[in-house]
mmCIF file of C-alpha atoms and ligand atoms in Angstrom:
data_model
loop_
_atom_site.group_PDB
_atom_site.id
_atom_site.type_symbol
_atom_site.label_atom_id
_atom_site.label_comp_id
_atom_site.label_asym_id
_atom_site.label_seq_id
_atom_site.Cartn_x
_atom_site.Cartn_y
_atom_site.Cartn_z
ATOM 1 C CA MET A 1 58.945 65.023 145.410
ATOM 2 C CA THR A 2 56.148 67.315 147.578
ATOM 3 C CA VAL A 3 57.481 68.350 150.770
ATOM 4 C CA ARG A 4 54.780 67.590 153.826
ATOM 5 C CA VAL A 5 55.630 70.317 155.835
ATOM 6 C CA GLY A 6 54.144 70.637 159.723
ATOM 7 C CA LEU A 7 53.611 74.754 160.897
ATOM 8 C CA ILE A 8 53.931 75.266 164.338
ATOM 9 C CA GLY A 9 52.248 78.496 165.565
ATOM 10 C CA ALA A 10 49.636 80.102 164.215
ATOM 11 C CA GLY A 11 49.452 83.253 165.105
ATOM 12 C CA VAL A 12 50.050 86.554 162.513
ATOM 13 C CA MET A 13 53.243 85.408 160.487
ATOM 14 C CA GLY A 14 51.922 80.971 161.098
ATOM 15 C CA THR A 15 48.469 81.399 159.395
ATOM 16 C CA ASP A 16 50.484 83.774 157.093
ATOM 17 C CA HIS A 17 52.851 81.031 156.641
ATOM 18 C CA ALA A 18 50.273 78.394 156.463
ATOM 19 C CA LEU A 19 48.199 80.589 153.903
ATOM 20 C CA ILE A 20 52.141 80.939 151.404
ATOM 21 C CA ILE A 21 52.298 77.050 152.169
ATOM 22 C CA GLY A 22 48.653 76.161 151.748
ATOM 23 C CA ARG A 23 47.263 77.884 148.701
ATOM 24 C CA GLU A 24 50.503 78.901 146.823
ATOM 25 C CA LEU A 25 54.421 76.874 146.908
ATOM 26 C CA HIS A 26 54.894 74.433 144.386
ATOM 27 C CA GLY A 27 56.887 71.273 145.359
ATOM 28 C CA ALA A 28 54.800 71.391 149.110
ATOM 29 C CA GLU A 29 51.460 71.252 151.204
ATOM 30 C CA LEU A 30 50.442 72.223 154.570
ATOM 31 C CA ALA A 31 50.303 68.544 156.267
ATOM 32 C CA VAL A 32 49.003 70.015 159.573
ATOM 33 C CA VAL A 33 48.928 72.891 161.045
ATOM 34 C CA CYS A 34 49.877 73.581 164.985
ATOM 35 C CA ASP A 35 48.910 75.841 168.330
ATOM 36 C CA ALA A 36 48.566 75.105 171.517
ATOM 37 C CA ASP A 37 45.107 76.827 170.963
ATOM 38 C CA PRO A 38 43.440 74.380 168.808
ATOM 39 C CA ALA A 39 41.200 77.013 167.843
ATOM 40 C CA ARG A 40 43.597 79.423 166.398
ATOM 41 C CA ALA A 41 44.971 76.096 164.902
ATOM 42 C CA LYS A 42 42.137 75.112 163.323
ATOM 43 C CA ALA A 43 41.213 78.624 161.640
ATOM 44 C CA ALA A 44 44.433 78.815 160.549
ATOM 45 C CA ALA A 45 44.317 75.228 158.859
ATOM 46 C CA ASP A 46 40.833 76.133 157.783
ATOM 47 C CA LYS A 47 42.129 79.551 155.786
ATOM 48 C CA ALA A 48 45.208 77.570 154.232
ATOM 49 C CA GLY A 49 42.707 74.331 153.258
ATOM 50 C CA CYS A 50 44.278 71.669 155.905
ATOM 51 C CA SER A 51 42.934 69.083 158.209
ATOM 52 C CA ARG A 52 44.824 68.822 160.226
ATOM 53 C CA VAL A 53 45.416 70.368 163.800
ATOM 54 C CA GLU A 54 47.329 69.538 166.732
ATOM 55 C CA THR A 55 48.406 71.165 170.008
ATOM 56 C CA ASP A 56 51.565 69.396 170.997
ATOM 57 C CA PRO A 57 54.756 70.676 168.242
ATOM 58 C CA PHE A 58 57.006 67.844 169.100
ATOM 59 C CA ALA A 59 55.011 65.181 167.815
ATOM 60 C CA VAL A 60 54.526 67.132 164.944
ATOM 61 C CA ILE A 61 58.246 67.004 164.369
ATOM 62 C CA ALA A 62 58.301 63.172 165.444
ATOM 63 C CA SER A 63 55.423 62.617 162.724
ATOM 64 C CA HIS A 64 56.644 60.059 159.573
ATOM 65 C CA ASP A 65 53.602 62.339 157.422
ATOM 66 C CA VAL A 66 55.818 65.397 158.346
ATOM 67 C CA ASP A 67 59.050 66.489 156.363
ATOM 68 C CA ALA A 68 60.396 69.816 157.284
ATOM 69 C CA ILE A 69 58.874 72.214 160.112
ATOM 70 C CA LEU A 70 58.365 76.029 160.150
ATOM 71 C CA ILE A 71 58.586 77.773 163.216
ATOM 72 C CA ALA A 72 56.340 80.401 163.802
ATOM 73 C CA SER A 73 55.278 80.552 167.750
ATOM 74 C CA PRO A 74 56.813 82.606 170.208
ATOM 75 C CA ASP A 75 60.421 83.728 170.389
ATOM 76 C CA GLN A 76 61.553 81.864 173.577
ATOM 77 C CA THR A 77 60.180 78.516 172.167
ATOM 78 C CA HIS A 78 62.439 78.735 168.733
ATOM 79 C CA GLY A 79 65.881 77.264 170.730
ATOM 80 C CA PRO A 80 63.949 73.645 171.696
ATOM 81 C CA LEU A 81 62.173 73.547 168.610
ATOM 82 C CA THR A 82 64.298 73.854 166.337
ATOM 83 C CA LEU A 83 66.880 71.949 168.321
ATOM 84 C CA ALA A 84 64.264 68.582 167.950
ATOM 85 C CA CYS A 85 64.145 69.190 164.754
ATOM 86 C CA ILE A 86 67.738 68.572 164.031
ATOM 87 C CA SER A 87 67.720 65.472 166.760
ATOM 88 C CA ALA A 88 64.982 64.219 164.403
ATOM 89 C CA GLY A 89 67.197 65.033 161.075
ATOM 90 C CA LYS A 90 64.844 67.039 159.937
ATOM 91 C CA PRO A 91 64.773 70.335 157.251
ATOM 92 C CA VAL A 92 63.542 73.086 159.587
ATOM 93 C CA LEU A 93 62.813 77.482 158.257
ATOM 94 C CA CYS A 94 62.707 78.545 161.898
ATOM 95 C CA GLU A 95 61.259 82.458 161.794
ATOM 96 C CA LYS A 96 63.714 85.043 163.237
ATOM 97 C CA PRO A 97 65.094 85.318 165.994
ATOM 98 C CA LEU A 98 66.498 81.701 165.519
ATOM 99 C CA SER A 99 66.304 82.241 169.809
ATOM 100 C CA PRO A 100 66.710 85.684 171.949
ATOM 101 C CA SER A 101 69.412 83.861 174.157
ATOM 102 C CA ALA A 102 73.007 83.374 172.194
ATOM 103 C CA GLU A 103 73.637 80.578 174.461
ATOM 104 C CA GLU A 104 70.632 78.974 173.322
ATOM 105 C CA CYS A 105 72.067 79.520 169.880
ATOM 106 C CA ARG A 106 75.514 78.459 170.304
ATOM 107 C CA THR A 107 73.865 75.289 171.059
ATOM 108 C CA ILE A 108 72.128 74.858 168.387
ATOM 109 C CA VAL A 109 74.862 75.534 165.909
ATOM 110 C CA ALA A 110 76.517 72.820 167.946
ATOM 111 C CA ALA A 111 74.184 70.585 167.639
ATOM 112 C CA GLU A 112 74.166 70.934 163.229
ATOM 113 C CA VAL A 113 77.261 70.819 163.253
ATOM 114 C CA LYS A 114 77.669 68.010 165.670
ATOM 115 C CA ALA A 115 74.775 66.401 162.453
ATOM 116 C CA GLY A 116 77.603 67.509 159.423
ATOM 117 C CA LYS A 117 74.469 69.203 157.496
ATOM 118 C CA ARG A 118 72.447 72.990 157.290
ATOM 119 C CA LEU A 119 68.879 71.300 158.658
ATOM 120 C CA VAL A 120 68.159 74.901 160.049
ATOM 121 C CA GLN A 121 67.473 78.260 157.618
ATOM 122 C CA VAL A 122 66.405 81.472 159.514
ATOM 123 C CA GLY A 123 63.300 83.120 158.642
ATOM 124 C CA PHE A 124 65.347 86.579 157.692
ATOM 125 C CA MET A 125 63.388 86.852 155.017
ATOM 126 C CA ARG A 126 64.862 90.673 153.618
ATOM 127 C CA ARG A 127 67.479 88.664 152.104
ATOM 128 C CA PHE A 128 65.142 87.797 149.694
ATOM 129 C CA ASP A 129 63.307 91.237 149.380
ATOM 130 C CA PRO A 130 64.002 92.221 145.492
ATOM 131 C CA SER A 131 65.047 95.891 146.847
ATOM 132 C CA TYR A 132 67.912 94.779 149.191
ATOM 133 C CA MET A 133 68.490 92.046 146.542
ATOM 134 C CA GLU A 134 69.912 95.069 144.057
ATOM 135 C CA MET A 135 71.398 96.916 146.948
ATOM 136 C CA ARG A 136 73.749 94.038 147.397
ATOM 137 C CA ASN A 137 74.340 94.026 144.057
ATOM 138 C CA ALA A 138 75.802 97.633 143.853
ATOM 139 C CA VAL A 139 78.338 96.754 146.177
ATOM 140 C CA SER A 140 79.154 93.245 145.574
ATOM 141 C CA GLY A 141 79.706 94.841 141.816
ATOM 142 C CA GLY A 142 81.074 98.117 142.914
ATOM 143 C CA THR A 143 78.867 100.312 141.065
ATOM 144 C CA ILE A 144 78.665 102.637 143.741
ATOM 145 C CA GLY A 145 82.821 102.342 144.954
ATOM 146 C CA LYS A 146 83.909 100.836 148.434
ATOM 147 C CA ALA A 147 80.569 100.681 150.650
ATOM 148 C CA MET A 148 81.079 103.834 154.024
ATOM 149 C CA MET A 149 77.431 103.817 155.816
ATOM 150 C CA LEU A 150 75.231 101.975 155.589
ATOM 151 C CA HIS A 151 71.306 104.164 156.517
ATOM 152 C CA CYS A 152 68.721 101.959 158.472
ATOM 153 C CA PHE A 153 64.634 103.357 159.463
ATOM 154 C CA HIS A 154 62.690 100.305 160.723
ATOM 155 C CA ARG A 155 59.214 101.412 161.844
ATOM 156 C CA ASN A 156 56.652 99.780 162.963
ATOM 157 C CA VAL A 157 52.698 101.761 163.350
ATOM 158 C CA SER A 158 52.456 100.288 167.069
ATOM 159 C CA ALA A 159 53.345 97.648 169.474
ATOM 160 C CA PRO A 160 51.384 95.007 171.010
ATOM 161 C CA ALA A 161 50.619 94.750 174.174
ATOM 162 C CA TRP A 162 54.022 91.989 175.002
ATOM 163 C CA PHE A 163 56.398 93.626 173.423
ATOM 164 C CA THR A 164 58.771 95.196 175.863
ATOM 165 C CA GLY A 165 60.937 97.611 175.802
ATOM 166 C CA SER A 166 64.160 95.604 174.626
ATOM 167 C CA MET A 167 62.453 93.661 171.833
ATOM 168 C CA ALA A 168 63.182 96.842 169.550
ATOM 169 C CA ILE A 169 66.528 95.030 169.947
ATOM 170 C CA THR A 170 66.207 92.298 170.106
ATOM 171 C CA ASN A 171 63.135 91.396 168.267
ATOM 172 C CA SER A 172 62.851 94.209 165.121
ATOM 173 C CA ALA A 173 66.547 94.748 164.853
ATOM 174 C CA PRO A 174 67.669 91.214 164.473
ATOM 175 C CA HIS A 175 65.890 92.166 160.517
ATOM 176 C CA GLU A 176 68.679 94.897 160.609
ATOM 177 C CA PHE A 177 71.697 92.855 162.163
ATOM 178 C CA ASP A 178 71.111 90.360 159.429
ATOM 179 C CA ILE A 179 70.633 92.275 156.772
ATOM 180 C CA ALA A 180 73.491 94.538 156.996
ATOM 181 C CA ARG A 181 76.047 91.463 157.206
ATOM 182 C CA PHE A 182 74.131 90.830 154.023
ATOM 183 C CA LEU A 183 74.482 94.039 152.496
ATOM 184 C CA LEU A 184 77.960 94.462 153.664
ATOM 185 C CA GLY A 185 79.618 91.325 153.897
ATOM 186 C CA GLU A 186 81.417 92.264 156.719
ATOM 187 C CA GLU A 187 80.407 91.318 160.705
ATOM 188 C CA LEU A 188 79.304 94.249 162.990
ATOM 189 C CA VAL A 189 81.948 94.623 166.143
ATOM 190 C CA ALA A 190 80.659 97.128 168.162
ATOM 191 C CA VAL A 191 77.123 98.748 168.376
ATOM 192 C CA THR A 192 76.605 102.177 170.836
ATOM 193 C CA ALA A 193 72.982 103.220 171.517
ATOM 194 C CA PHE A 194 70.668 106.006 172.406
ATOM 195 C CA GLN A 195 67.300 106.676 172.799
ATOM 196 C CA PRO A 196 65.206 110.174 172.111
ATOM 197 C CA ALA A 197 64.653 111.507 175.351
ATOM 198 C CA VAL A 198 61.392 113.181 174.221
ATOM 199 C CA ALA A 199 60.007 109.792 172.856
ATOM 200 C CA ARG A 200 56.155 109.717 174.483
ATOM 201 C CA ALA A 201 55.515 108.805 178.067
ATOM 202 C CA GLU A 202 52.440 106.903 177.607
ATOM 203 C CA GLY A 203 54.314 103.970 177.860
ATOM 204 C CA GLY A 204 54.916 101.494 174.845
ATOM 205 C CA VAL A 205 58.174 100.837 173.171
ATOM 206 C CA ALA A 206 60.315 103.763 172.698
ATOM 207 C CA PRO A 207 62.534 104.393 169.700
ATOM 208 C CA VAL A 208 65.950 102.992 169.821
ATOM 209 C CA PHE A 209 68.650 104.463 167.551
ATOM 210 C CA MET A 210 72.343 102.627 166.996
ATOM 211 C CA VAL A 211 75.490 103.075 165.065
ATOM 212 C CA CYS A 212 76.681 99.757 164.482
ATOM 213 C CA GLU A 213 80.628 99.385 163.027
ATOM 214 C CA THR A 214 82.054 96.742 161.010
ATOM 215 C CA ALA A 215 85.313 95.077 161.040
ATOM 216 C CA ALA A 216 86.403 97.029 157.592
ATOM 217 C CA GLY A 217 85.730 100.580 159.376
ATOM 218 C CA GLN A 218 81.819 101.025 157.670
ATOM 219 C CA LEU A 219 78.841 102.954 159.843
ATOM 220 C CA VAL A 220 75.758 101.795 160.423
ATOM 221 C CA ASN A 221 73.005 103.622 162.227
ATOM 222 C CA ILE A 222 70.042 101.652 162.293
ATOM 223 C CA GLU A 223 66.750 103.556 163.965
ATOM 224 C CA VAL A 224 63.636 100.895 165.521
ATOM 225 C CA ASN A 225 60.748 103.271 166.536
ATOM 226 C CA ASN A 226 57.812 100.403 166.864
ATOM 227 C CA ASN A 227 54.991 102.989 166.996
ATOM 228 C CA ALA A 228 55.143 105.080 164.178
ATOM 229 C CA THR A 229 51.618 105.201 164.370
ATOM 230 C CA TYR A 230 51.923 106.496 160.893
ATOM 231 C CA GLY A 231 52.331 103.033 158.472
ATOM 232 C CA TYR A 232 54.767 100.132 158.435
ATOM 233 C CA ASP A 233 57.820 102.444 157.230
ATOM 234 C CA VAL A 234 61.615 100.099 155.889
ATOM 235 C CA ARG A 235 63.783 102.286 154.076
ATOM 236 C CA GLY A 236 67.699 101.304 153.887
ATOM 237 C CA GLU A 237 70.435 103.636 151.793
ATOM 238 C CA ILE A 238 74.253 102.261 151.053
ATOM 239 C CA VAL A 239 76.609 105.232 150.740
ATOM 240 C CA GLY A 240 79.924 104.200 148.834
ATOM 241 C CA GLU A 241 82.276 106.153 147.527
ATOM 242 C CA GLU A 242 81.352 106.832 144.287
ATOM 243 C CA GLY A 243 77.495 106.648 144.996
ATOM 244 C CA ALA A 244 74.845 105.750 146.309
ATOM 245 C CA VAL A 245 71.502 103.221 146.701
ATOM 246 C CA SER A 246 68.776 103.070 148.664
ATOM 247 C CA MET A 247 65.721 101.023 148.975
ATOM 248 C CA ALA A 248 62.832 101.829 146.638
ATOM 249 C CA ALA A 249 59.846 100.959 149.003
ATOM 250 C CA PRO A 250 57.176 98.557 145.513
ATOM 251 C CA ALA A 251 53.576 101.329 145.146
ATOM 252 C CA HIS A 252 51.221 99.388 143.010
ATOM 253 C CA SER A 253 49.653 102.743 143.012
ATOM 254 C CA THR A 254 49.316 106.374 143.244
ATOM 255 C CA LEU A 255 46.622 108.117 144.635
ATOM 256 C CA ASP A 256 44.855 111.501 142.875
ATOM 257 C CA LEU A 257 42.673 113.310 145.343
ATOM 258 C CA ARG A 258 41.673 117.120 146.411
ATOM 259 C CA LEU A 259 44.801 118.317 145.269
ATOM 260 C CA SER A 260 47.443 115.706 146.415
ATOM 261 C CA HIS A 261 49.204 112.164 144.633
ATOM 262 C CA SER A 262 49.697 110.026 147.482
ATOM 263 C CA THR A 263 51.262 106.438 147.880
ATOM 264 C CA ALA A 264 49.936 104.382 151.145
ATOM 265 C CA TYR A 265 52.146 102.536 153.486
ATOM 266 C CA ALA A 266 50.881 98.773 154.772
ATOM 267 C CA ALA A 267 49.955 98.757 158.028
ATOM 268 C CA ASP A 268 52.249 95.780 159.021
ATOM 269 C CA TRP A 269 55.480 93.971 157.600
ATOM 270 C CA ARG A 270 53.436 90.941 155.604
ATOM 271 C CA PRO A 271 51.867 92.956 152.732
ATOM 272 C CA ARG A 272 55.052 95.503 152.760
ATOM 273 C CA PHE A 273 57.799 92.163 152.594
ATOM 274 C CA ALA A 274 55.019 89.659 151.006
ATOM 275 C CA GLU A 275 57.259 89.353 147.829
ATOM 276 C CA ALA A 276 60.311 88.343 150.215
ATOM 277 C CA TYR A 277 58.170 85.224 151.917
ATOM 278 C CA ARG A 278 56.761 84.117 148.959
ATOM 279 C CA ARG A 279 60.561 83.798 147.366
ATOM 280 C CA GLN A 280 62.388 82.895 151.303
ATOM 281 C CA ASN A 281 59.652 79.773 151.453
ATOM 282 C CA GLN A 282 59.835 78.402 147.753
ATOM 283 C CA ALA A 283 63.661 78.865 147.983
ATOM 284 C CA TRP A 284 63.458 77.306 150.676
ATOM 285 C CA VAL A 285 61.136 74.432 149.606
ATOM 286 C CA ASN A 286 63.110 73.939 146.367
ATOM 287 C CA SER A 287 66.485 73.844 148.346
ATOM 288 C CA ILE A 288 65.135 70.713 150.806
ATOM 289 C CA VAL A 289 64.662 68.830 147.338
ATOM 290 C CA SER A 290 67.943 69.678 145.957
ATOM 291 C CA GLY A 291 69.850 69.553 148.933
ATOM 292 C CA GLN A 292 70.848 73.015 148.750
ATOM 293 C CA PRO A 293 70.753 74.983 151.698
ATOM 294 C CA VAL A 294 69.912 78.307 151.091
ATOM 295 C CA GLY A 295 69.193 82.296 152.646
ATOM 296 C CA ALA A 296 70.007 82.685 156.564
ATOM 297 C CA SER A 297 72.353 79.759 158.359
ATOM 298 C CA ALA A 298 71.755 79.389 161.918
ATOM 299 C CA TRP A 299 75.548 80.464 162.010
ATOM 300 C CA ASP A 300 73.783 83.480 160.852
ATOM 301 C CA GLY A 301 71.128 83.547 163.674
ATOM 302 C CA LEU A 302 72.914 83.213 166.353
ATOM 303 C CA CYS A 303 75.355 86.440 165.057
ATOM 304 C CA ALA A 304 72.076 88.170 164.706
ATOM 305 C CA THR A 305 71.122 87.555 168.247
ATOM 306 C CA LEU A 306 74.747 88.392 169.356
ATOM 307 C CA ILE A 307 74.181 91.793 167.853
ATOM 308 C CA ALA A 308 71.375 91.786 169.831
ATOM 309 C CA GLU A 309 72.444 90.981 173.230
ATOM 310 C CA ALA A 310 75.334 93.683 172.699
ATOM 311 C CA GLY A 311 72.696 96.216 171.453
ATOM 312 C CA VAL A 312 70.182 95.305 175.062
ATOM 313 C CA LYS A 313 74.039 95.985 176.993
ATOM 314 C CA ALA A 314 75.292 98.978 175.477
ATOM 315 C CA LEU A 315 71.559 100.732 175.695
ATOM 316 C CA ALA A 316 71.719 100.084 179.381
ATOM 317 C CA SER A 317 75.049 101.779 179.671
ATOM 318 C CA GLY A 318 75.379 104.053 177.526
ATOM 319 C CA GLN A 319 78.754 102.583 176.290
ATOM 320 C CA ARG A 320 79.888 101.699 173.039
ATOM 321 C CA THR A 321 79.244 97.641 172.778
ATOM 322 C CA ALA A 322 81.762 95.375 171.429
ATOM 323 C CA ILE A 323 80.232 92.260 169.318
ATOM 324 C CA ALA A 324 82.006 88.795 170.631
ATOM 325 C CA ILE A 325 81.802 86.917 167.202
ATOM 326 C CA PRO A 326 83.212 83.712 167.329
ATOM 327 C CA ALA A 327 85.361 81.890 164.606
ATOM 328 C CA ARG A 328 83.064 80.213 162.144
ATOM 329 C CA PRO A 329 82.386 76.927 161.728
ATOM 330 C CA PRO A 330 83.419 75.329 158.135
ATOM 331 C CA LEU A 331 80.051 73.677 157.937
ATOM 332 C CA TYR A 332 78.334 77.088 157.140
ATOM 333 C CA GLY A 333 81.096 77.817 154.553
HETATM 334 C C1 ISE B 401 58.043 91.012 163.575
HETATM 335 O O1 ISE B 401 58.182 90.073 164.285
HETATM 336 C C2 ISE B 401 58.745 91.562 161.989
HETATM 337 O O2 ISE B 401 59.447 90.340 161.582
HETATM 338 C C3 ISE B 401 58.155 92.377 161.347
HETATM 339 O O3 ISE B 401 59.138 92.580 160.517
HETATM 340 C C4 ISE B 401 58.823 93.622 162.101
HETATM 341 O O4 ISE B 401 58.929 94.309 161.024
HETATM 342 C C5 ISE B 401 58.097 94.040 163.378
HETATM 343 O O5 ISE B 401 58.562 94.717 163.963
HETATM 344 C C6 ISE B 401 58.928 92.382 164.510
HETATM 345 O O6 ISE B 401 57.940 92.837 165.379
#
C-alpha cells in the first residue's frame, strides 16, 4: 500500500515535510500540497516532485485520492482541520501544538473517542530523536537510579515578527512539556514561571524560565529563549539518584582553525532534529499501513496545551499554578 499524503501548509515546516514525504519516505507519496497562497504551495510542490496544488484544505481532506493528512499550517488552524480529518475518518499527523486552546483539544479528544479509533498523531517529533530515546532508556532501565530532576534548555536564534510573548510558552515550550512527560513517564502537576528582568529592551520575545513539578515529586526546569542569537541550541539532562544522562547534540564535523577547535550550531530546528522528523514521519506512514498508532496522541496534545495554558497563567500571576490533567480515556492506553 502506498499512502497518498495531503500536506496542508507550505511554510517553513510544511516545505520541509513536503521534501521528506516526497523525496525520502518509503510507502508514501505526496499527493497534494495545499496553502492559502497558491504560489507558496506550488513552490513547495515543485521542490518535492508533486504536481497537484490546492488552496482549500477541507477539499484536500475530503479528496478521494488522499489517504492521510499532514497539517503544517498556522497553529490556530490545527484544531478545525484535525476535527475535519476525524470526521472524514482519515489519519492525520498534526504539527504541534494540537491546538493553542485546551478547550479545542478536548473537543478533538472527545471526537476521537467517539470515533473509537486513534487517527491523530501530534508532531512532537523529539520522541523519535535518538538522544532523547537514549535518555528515556536510561530512566526506564534504572541506569541512573530514580530520576529526580530534568533540565531543559530550548534556544532559537531569533523569533519571527509574528511570534508574540506568550508563544514562548504556547508554541515553543510544548516540546519540553511533552518530552518531560515522555522521558519521566509522569504527569506535570504544577508550574511556576519567571522572566529575567534584564531581557533586552529592544522588543522581541523575552526568555521564559519555568519550574514544573511532576506527580512523583520530580522537578523539571525549562528555559525557552527565542532570541538567543548565537545558534539553535536544545539541551537536556536527567539527574538520577545514582547518575545523570545528558543529550549529546549531533556534530558531523569539527573545525580546527586559527588556534580554535569548534563545532557549529544549526540555524534552526530543521537540521538539528532532521533525523527525528524523518523517523517520526516514516513511523507515521508505517502506522497507517499497520494500523498500530505511534508517537504522541491527541491526549498528549491536550496535556501539552493544558500545561501551556497553566504556564501562561503562572507567568501573568507570578504564582505557582496547578495543572489540572483530567482522567485519561481508555482509548489512549
Ligand atoms: C517551532 O514551531 C518548532 O517546533 C521548533 O522545534 C521550536 O524550536 C521553535 O521554537 C518553534 O517555534
